[in-house]
Amino acid sequence: MPVLGGRVDGVVPARASPRARRARVDGTRGRAGIGAHRSKRPPIRARVVGRSSEHAIDELYLGGQAIRRGMSIELEIGASRVRLETGRVGAQANGAVMASEGDTVIYATACASRELTGDGSFVPLTVNYSERFSAAGRTAGGFRKRDGAVSERETLKARLVDRPIRPMIPKGWGYDTQVLQWLMSFDGERSTDALAITAASAALAVSDIPLKKPVVGVRVGLMPGSDEPIVNPSQEQMKESRLDLVLAGTDEAVLMIEGFCDFLTTDEMLRAIAKGHEAVSKACKEIDAWAQTVAPPKMNEKLIVPPEGVDEAVEALVGAELAEAIVIPIKQVRGATIGAARERAVEALKDQYEASAVINACGKVESRALRDTIRTKGRRQDGRTTRMVRPIACEAGLLPRTHGSALFTRGETQAIGVATLGGNQDAQRVDDIEKTEDKRFMLHYFFPPSSVGETGRIGGASRREVGHGNLAERALTPIIPSQEEFPFVCRMESTITESNGSSSMATVCAGTLALLDAGVPLKRKVAGIAMGLILGSEASGGGEKLEPIVLTDILGSEDALGDMDFKVAGDADGITAFQMDIKVEGITIDVMKTALEEAQKGLVHILGEMDKCNPPPACSASQYAPRMASVPVPERFIGKVIGKGGETIKGIIEKTGAAVDVNKEKEMVFITGGAGADVDEAARMVAALTVEAEVGKIYRNCQVKKIVEFGCFVEFLPGMEGLVHISELDVSRVPNVSDVTAEGALLDVKVIEINNRGQTRLSRKEVLLEENPDIAVAAAAPRRNDGGGEDDRGRRGARGGKPKRDSGGF
């Protein structure tokens, strides 16, 4: 049975050999390995099914056992309970875990290649996350029914898992490592992001792949009107939450945060981070204790160690040259100078060391020089102080035929933002395991290799493009007006034309300006900035305890050689999005507080520079943008607007050229039209369909739709017909309906009755009597009834007359 607090079931002593552990897990009780068949114990025999005994197991069988006993642990993480089990499923992987939270189950594996593939300078880690629609008892929408094609949602979750796991694999690990995850069961109670991080870390922790410390992920929410953050809230709670924070860390520090919020303050953010890490720390300690009892020894002996003397040789040869090159302010010049120094070192030392070892040593020299320059001189590569933002230039209306566009340049980072407006039919249909929705606002980010002066692959969105685009989209979403205020669907595109630090945050700035240029009435303006961190100097191996230095608006090299990349979007009053990646074993809350405070100062400066945009955003709809109108339509009229077989709505579209979209949930009809479409007429036609008939009201120029023996049916309101009985066609007797009117003719009619079935009786006679008083007086005179004629109501008498006509149900 699963237990709490680090105690585990099915535990093999930690000192036992890996083979003994595997044997115990397999249920072979130590009888694994060669020569096991020579045991004097009686052979293990399986229960034979049926009459045949050919499948009975005897002492010569040395393969694995089908019945396995798993080893598990249960964790209390905030409002949820997480169960981790290993040993029962996936025994051939280096590590495999079934992670459960309620009825949600993720199967995670960790495997490493048998051959060395890297040089130890970069961890060759790949994380893949896959959701099966069958986990929620569903089949994928659309024509493709087989799961397999990676969705953007799955890519985003894989990135969330990768980022905190990567820094926990020691430097020097050069074997291809793959973490695979499948969502096998889903109960809809909580999102799976945090559980996926914990499952991946647990799979590595119970494997022989080196891992510094276990990592745990949590989601943190903050309900309106409350100051107390909630750890691992339910999906229902998250619908109301002002914060959506995913946090991952170790028992000592935070490794990664990513989240989106509705202009939270710095203090609210820090409280949420502290609350989340408190839960993470406790769970990490329990997983670590569990892993010590169930995991085989780590393959630390396979870590690549730099050759002795290579660091000293590189320092003596090109140390001074690299230290000078690293502070060259222009990126292209700096890169060329560093590249030349590296090539010279590789060539000079090729008889002593591998090229990869020399290049790695050069990287250490560059990092040390960058850190020491900042600490000793207080200046960075481009001459800025630690708190200075690079020069900014903005230009709106860049592209003549787009709905809205802007060019944003910050130092050597540049983005072109383009906003395109459309109708509801242009919304993006999102069909995933958690929800199906239509996105009204979407942002697509493009990072061509030319933006960094390189060549490379062009095609579908890369993981980086998906992740950066999602961050910028979520940063801008809180300022997009509601559908009632602005019924357009909006698509943003960001094309990065230059990149040297935080192109995703440049996308937020360019996006704000482009949306304003398209005439979108934003709730407020936001900007984005990236913060960096220098934790120590590497002059003595990086071990000394020095005051952390936070860097504002980091360059690409400060990101690569520094210790943190902390992106923050928002304004002076609050934060809308944030993403932090740490390249060390975590940072403290105090360091994060400093970074957030400096980030908001930077945001205030950037927004001030955006206000100087020249030319400024048009803040009005482009002549090339579609026009849109919205008409409230109560639910009872929806069917009337659509019409039988959609004939009414198709008729409106055909007549006006506008696109008409009915939203039953909002009880609204949205009408969109480009050049040549008559949006106003379409709106008038829809509005007319929602008018209710009034008894006693006269309706003019109503078209006769159908002639029948007992009267005619007249459309007196758009899509609404009523019966004019033959007796109500004129003040005098009408022998035949065709004597008075014909199909297509126009009549003035008055509503005289609406019965309980919604059927309407109309009268032309009442209109004539009301408009001609003389006729009304004559009609009021008493008439003699001879029994075979008509009575004063124009109907046949009972004697000697024809049968009374069918009244058509009225």
Tab-separated table of N, CA and C in Angstrom, residues 263-351:
chain	number	residue	atom	x	y	z
A	263	PHE	N	-2.318	42.242	-13.924
A	263	PHE	CA	-1.652	43.387	-13.323
A	263	PHE	C	-1.459	43.205	-11.818
A	264	LEU	N	-0.786	42.116	-11.440
A	264	LEU	CA	-0.449	41.889	-10.040
A	264	LEU	C	0.714	42.790	-9.638
A	265	THR	N	0.762	43.152	-8.369
A	265	THR	CA	1.874	43.949	-7.857
A	265	THR	C	3.064	43.041	-7.564
A	266	THR	N	4.223	43.664	-7.357
A	266	THR	CA	5.430	42.902	-7.038
A	266	THR	C	5.260	42.117	-5.745
A	267	ASP	N	4.660	42.730	-4.734
A	267	ASP	CA	4.468	42.044	-3.449
A	267	ASP	C	3.555	40.827	-3.607
A	268	GLU	N	2.473	40.966	-4.370
A	268	GLU	CA	1.572	39.828	-4.593
A	268	GLU	C	2.299	38.695	-5.317
A	269	MET	N	3.128	39.061	-6.294
A	269	MET	CA	3.902	38.055	-7.018
A	269	MET	C	4.849	37.308	-6.086
A	270	LEU	N	5.557	38.048	-5.256
A	270	LEU	CA	6.553	37.430	-4.386
A	270	LEU	C	5.900	36.518	-3.354
A	271	ARG	N	4.727	36.919	-2.836
A	271	ARG	CA	4.016	36.053	-1.891
A	271	ARG	C	3.630	34.740	-2.557
A	272	ALA	N	3.180	34.815	-3.803
A	272	ALA	CA	2.798	33.601	-4.524
A	272	ALA	C	4.011	32.700	-4.771
A	273	ILE	N	5.131	33.304	-5.129
A	273	ILE	CA	6.351	32.526	-5.378
A	273	ILE	C	6.824	31.857	-4.088
A	274	ALA	N	6.808	32.607	-2.982
A	274	ALA	CA	7.246	32.040	-1.696
A	274	ALA	C	6.336	30.902	-1.268
A	275	LYS	N	5.024	31.068	-1.445
A	275	LYS	CA	4.069	30.016	-1.069
A	275	LYS	C	4.288	28.776	-1.926
A	276	GLY	N	4.511	28.967	-3.220
A	276	GLY	CA	4.736	27.825	-4.095
A	276	GLY	C	6.014	27.088	-3.761
A	277	HIS	N	7.083	27.840	-3.469
A	277	HIS	CA	8.349	27.170	-3.182
A	277	HIS	C	8.323	26.444	-1.848
A	278	GLU	N	7.542	26.926	-0.913
A	278	GLU	CA	7.406	26.209	0.364
A	278	GLU	C	6.889	24.788	0.138
A	279	ALA	N	5.878	24.656	-0.732
A	279	ALA	CA	5.345	23.326	-1.040
A	279	ALA	C	6.348	22.498	-1.840
A	280	VAL	N	7.056	23.155	-2.750
A	280	VAL	CA	8.054	22.460	-3.574
A	280	VAL	C	9.171	21.894	-2.713
A	281	SER	N	9.674	22.690	-1.780
A	281	SER	CA	10.805	22.278	-0.946
A	281	SER	C	10.490	20.996	-0.167
A	282	LYS	N	9.309	20.951	0.446
A	282	LYS	CA	8.917	19.771	1.227
A	282	LYS	C	8.833	18.522	0.344
A	283	ALA	N	8.221	18.653	-0.823
A	283	ALA	CA	8.065	17.500	-1.704
A	283	ALA	C	9.406	17.035	-2.255
A	284	CYS	N	10.306	17.969	-2.542
A	284	CYS	CA	11.632	17.596	-3.068
A	284	CYS	C	12.404	16.741	-2.070
A	285	LYS	N	12.327	17.100	-0.815
A	285	LYS	CA	13.032	16.329	0.218
A	285	LYS	C	12.483	14.902	0.304
A	286	GLU	N	11.165	14.754	0.191
A	286	GLU	CA	10.568	13.422	0.269
A	286	GLU	C	10.933	12.581	-0.953
A	287	ILE	N	10.945	13.194	-2.142
A	287	ILE	CA	11.320	12.447	-3.349
A	287	ILE	C	12.783	12.034	-3.282
A	288	ASP	N	13.635	12.920	-2.768
A	288	ASP	CA	15.063	12.603	-2.666
A	288	ASP	C	15.280	11.404	-1.746
A	289	ALA	N	14.589	11.390	-0.606
A	289	ALA	CA	14.727	10.258	0.318
A	289	ALA	C	14.214	8.969	-0.316
A	290	TRP	N	13.122	9.055	-1.056
A	290	TRP	CA	12.566	7.879	-1.746
A	290	TRP	C	13.516	7.378	-2.818
A	291	ALA	N	14.073	8.299	-3.604
A	291	ALA	CA	14.977	7.903	-4.687
A	291	ALA	C	16.238	7.231	-4.144
A	292	GLN	N	16.691	7.650	-2.983
A	292	GLN	CA	17.890	7.030	-2.406
A	292	GLN	C	17.682	5.542	-2.151
A	293	THR	N	16.435	5.142	-1.926
A	293	THR	CA	16.162	3.744	-1.595
A	293	THR	C	15.829	2.894	-2.816
A	294	VAL	N	15.380	3.515	-3.926
A	294	VAL	CA	14.920	2.722	-5.063
A	294	VAL	C	15.789	2.871	-6.307
A	295	ALA	N	16.650	3.887	-6.366
A	295	ALA	CA	17.408	4.156	-7.592
A	295	ALA	C	18.745	3.425	-7.596
A	296	PRO	N	19.218	3.010	-8.758
A	296	PRO	CA	20.570	2.456	-8.868
A	296	PRO	C	21.596	3.576	-8.734
A	297	PRO	N	22.864	3.247	-8.557
A	297	PRO	CA	23.891	4.299	-8.459
A	297	PRO	C	23.924	5.158	-9.721
A	298	LYS	N	24.172	6.435	-9.568
A	298	LYS	CA	24.265	7.343	-10.693
A	298	LYS	C	25.568	7.123	-11.476
A	299	MET	N	25.495	7.365	-12.777
A	299	MET	CA	26.673	7.156	-13.640
A	299	MET	C	27.572	8.390	-13.641
A	300	ASN	N	27.917	8.872	-12.458
A	300	ASN	CA	28.744	10.073	-12.363
A	300	ASN	C	30.140	9.866	-12.934
A	301	GLU	N	30.589	8.602	-12.973
A	301	GLU	CA	31.926	8.342	-13.514
A	301	GLU	C	31.998	8.614	-15.015
A	302	LYS	N	30.839	8.743	-15.661
A	302	LYS	CA	30.828	8.996	-17.101
A	302	LYS	C	30.816	10.485	-17.449
A	303	LEU	N	30.792	11.354	-16.436
A	303	LEU	CA	30.846	12.782	-16.704
A	303	LEU	C	32.202	13.146	-17.303
A	304	ILE	N	32.177	13.977	-18.330
A	304	ILE	CA	33.403	14.381	-19.015
A	304	ILE	C	34.113	15.444	-18.189
A	305	VAL	N	35.368	15.192	-17.890
A	305	VAL	CA	36.181	16.129	-17.116
A	305	VAL	C	37.150	16.818	-18.067
A	306	PRO	N	37.289	18.138	-18.004
A	306	PRO	CA	38.230	18.817	-18.903
A	306	PRO	C	39.644	18.273	-18.742
A	307	PRO	N	40.380	18.153	-19.842
A	307	PRO	CA	41.762	17.660	-19.756
A	307	PRO	C	42.600	18.558	-18.846
A	308	GLU	N	43.480	17.972	-18.118
A	308	GLU	CA	44.311	18.726	-17.182
A	308	GLU	C	45.179	19.730	-17.928
A	309	GLY	N	45.130	20.962	-17.482
A	309	GLY	CA	45.992	21.998	-18.053
A	309	GLY	C	45.399	22.788	-19.198
A	310	VAL	N	44.241	22.373	-19.723
A	310	VAL	CA	43.695	23.077	-20.893
A	310	VAL	C	43.249	24.493	-20.534
A	311	ASP	N	42.658	24.689	-19.365
A	311	ASP	CA	42.217	26.029	-18.979
A	311	ASP	C	43.407	26.978	-18.863
A	312	GLU	N	44.485	26.489	-18.258
A	312	GLU	CA	45.666	27.326	-18.083
A	312	GLU	C	46.315	27.650	-19.424
A	313	ALA	N	46.341	26.650	-20.316
A	313	ALA	CA	46.965	26.863	-21.624
A	313	ALA	C	46.186	27.900	-22.441
A	314	VAL	N	44.868	27.818	-22.410
A	314	VAL	CA	44.045	28.780	-23.149
A	314	VAL	C	44.167	30.170	-22.540
A	315	GLU	N	44.179	30.256	-21.221
A	315	GLU	CA	44.322	31.548	-20.554
A	315	GLU	C	45.638	32.224	-20.939
A	316	ALA	N	46.707	31.447	-20.949
A	316	ALA	CA	48.013	32.014	-21.300
A	316	ALA	C	48.071	32.439	-22.762
A	317	LEU	N	47.391	31.693	-23.621
A	317	LEU	CA	47.484	31.939	-25.061
A	317	LEU	C	46.594	33.086	-25.526
A	318	VAL	N	45.310	33.057	-25.155
A	318	VAL	CA	44.369	34.059	-25.684
A	318	VAL	C	43.535	34.714	-24.597
A	319	GLY	N	43.882	34.550	-23.324
A	319	GLY	CA	43.088	35.105	-22.232
A	319	GLY	C	42.923	36.610	-22.335
A	320	ALA	N	44.016	37.318	-22.525
A	320	ALA	CA	43.944	38.780	-22.609
A	320	ALA	C	43.146	39.219	-23.837
A	321	GLU	N	43.348	38.515	-24.948
A	321	GLU	CA	42.635	38.856	-26.180
A	321	GLU	C	41.133	38.663	-26.023
A	322	LEU	N	40.716	37.566	-25.391
A	322	LEU	CA	39.291	37.320	-25.183
A	322	LEU	C	38.696	38.310	-24.194
A	323	ALA	N	39.450	38.686	-23.162
A	323	ALA	CA	38.955	39.638	-22.177
A	323	ALA	C	38.691	40.999	-22.830
A	324	GLU	N	39.525	41.377	-23.791
A	324	GLU	CA	39.298	42.628	-24.509
A	324	GLU	C	38.130	42.505	-25.490
A	325	ALA	N	38.037	41.353	-26.134
A	325	ALA	CA	36.993	41.161	-27.141
A	325	ALA	C	35.602	41.135	-26.524
A	326	ILE	N	35.482	40.593	-25.307
A	326	ILE	CA	34.160	40.404	-24.716
A	326	ILE	C	33.479	41.736	-24.401
A	327	VAL	N	34.233	42.831	-24.336
A	327	VAL	CA	33.634	44.125	-24.025
A	327	VAL	C	33.514	45.020	-25.261
A	328	ILE	N	33.711	44.469	-26.446
A	328	ILE	CA	33.462	45.236	-27.666
A	328	ILE	C	31.959	45.463	-27.769
A	329	PRO	N	31.493	46.698	-27.925
A	329	PRO	CA	30.056	46.984	-27.816
A	329	PRO	C	29.203	46.465	-28.965
A	330	ILE	N	29.718	46.410	-30.191
A	330	ILE	CA	28.927	46.000	-31.342
A	330	ILE	C	28.965	44.484	-31.480
A	331	LYS	N	27.786	43.865	-31.543
A	331	LYS	CA	27.680	42.409	-31.513
A	331	LYS	C	28.453	41.734	-32.636
A	332	GLN	N	28.312	42.219	-33.861
A	332	GLN	CA	28.957	41.557	-34.988
A	332	GLN	C	30.472	41.636	-34.885
A	333	VAL	N	30.975	42.806	-34.486
A	333	VAL	CA	32.425	42.968	-34.328
A	333	VAL	C	32.925	42.100	-33.188
A	334	ARG	N	32.176	42.101	-32.093
A	334	ARG	CA	32.567	41.292	-30.939
A	334	ARG	C	32.608	39.815	-31.307
A	335	GLY	N	31.576	39.330	-32.000
A	335	GLY	CA	31.525	37.920	-32.379
A	335	GLY	C	32.673	37.530	-33.291
A	336	ALA	N	33.018	38.398	-34.249
A	336	ALA	CA	34.110	38.093	-35.177
A	336	ALA	C	35.441	38.041	-34.446
A	337	THR	N	35.653	38.952	-33.502
A	337	THR	CA	36.918	38.994	-32.758
A	337	THR	C	37.063	37.769	-31.857
A	338	ILE	N	35.991	37.421	-31.167
A	338	ILE	CA	36.037	36.226	-30.307
A	338	ILE	C	36.258	34.974	-31.148
A	339	GLY	N	35.575	34.876	-32.294
A	339	GLY	CA	35.738	33.717	-33.163
A	339	GLY	C	37.164	33.556	-33.646
A	340	ALA	N	37.803	34.670	-33.987
A	340	ALA	CA	39.193	34.605	-34.450
A	340	ALA	C	40.121	34.131	-33.337
A	341	ALA	N	39.890	34.605	-32.100
A	341	ALA	CA	40.725	34.183	-30.971
A	341	ALA	C	40.533	32.697	-30.684
A	342	ARG	N	39.323	32.221	-30.769
A	342	ARG	CA	39.066	30.791	-30.544
A	342	ARG	C	39.769	29.933	-31.601
A	343	GLU	N	39.675	30.355	-32.849
A	343	GLU	CA	40.328	29.585	-33.922
A	343	GLU	C	41.829	29.525	-33.710
A	344	ARG	N	42.411	30.649	-33.274
A	344	ARG	CA	43.858	30.665	-33.034
A	344	ARG	C	44.237	29.716	-31.901
A	345	ALA	N	43.399	29.675	-30.844
A	345	ALA	CA	43.696	28.775	-29.733
A	345	ALA	C	43.571	27.314	-30.153
A	346	VAL	N	42.531	26.984	-30.919
A	346	VAL	CA	42.342	25.613	-31.383
A	346	VAL	C	43.520	25.163	-32.242
A	347	GLU	N	43.968	26.043	-33.140
A	347	GLU	CA	45.074	25.700	-34.035
A	347	GLU	C	46.379	25.514	-33.252
A	348	ALA	N	46.623	26.401	-32.285
A	348	ALA	CA	47.871	26.334	-31.533
A	348	ALA	C	47.932	25.123	-30.615
A	349	LEU	N	46.783	24.657	-30.141
A	349	LEU	CA	46.768	23.572	-29.153
A	349	LEU	C	46.236	22.253	-29.715
A	350	LYS	N	46.146	22.162	-31.047
A	350	LYS	CA	45.531	20.979	-31.640
A	350	LYS	C	46.306	19.699	-31.379
A	351	ASP	N	47.609	19.795	-31.134
A	351	ASP	CA	48.405	18.586	-30.867
A	351	ASP	C	48.262	18.118	-29.427
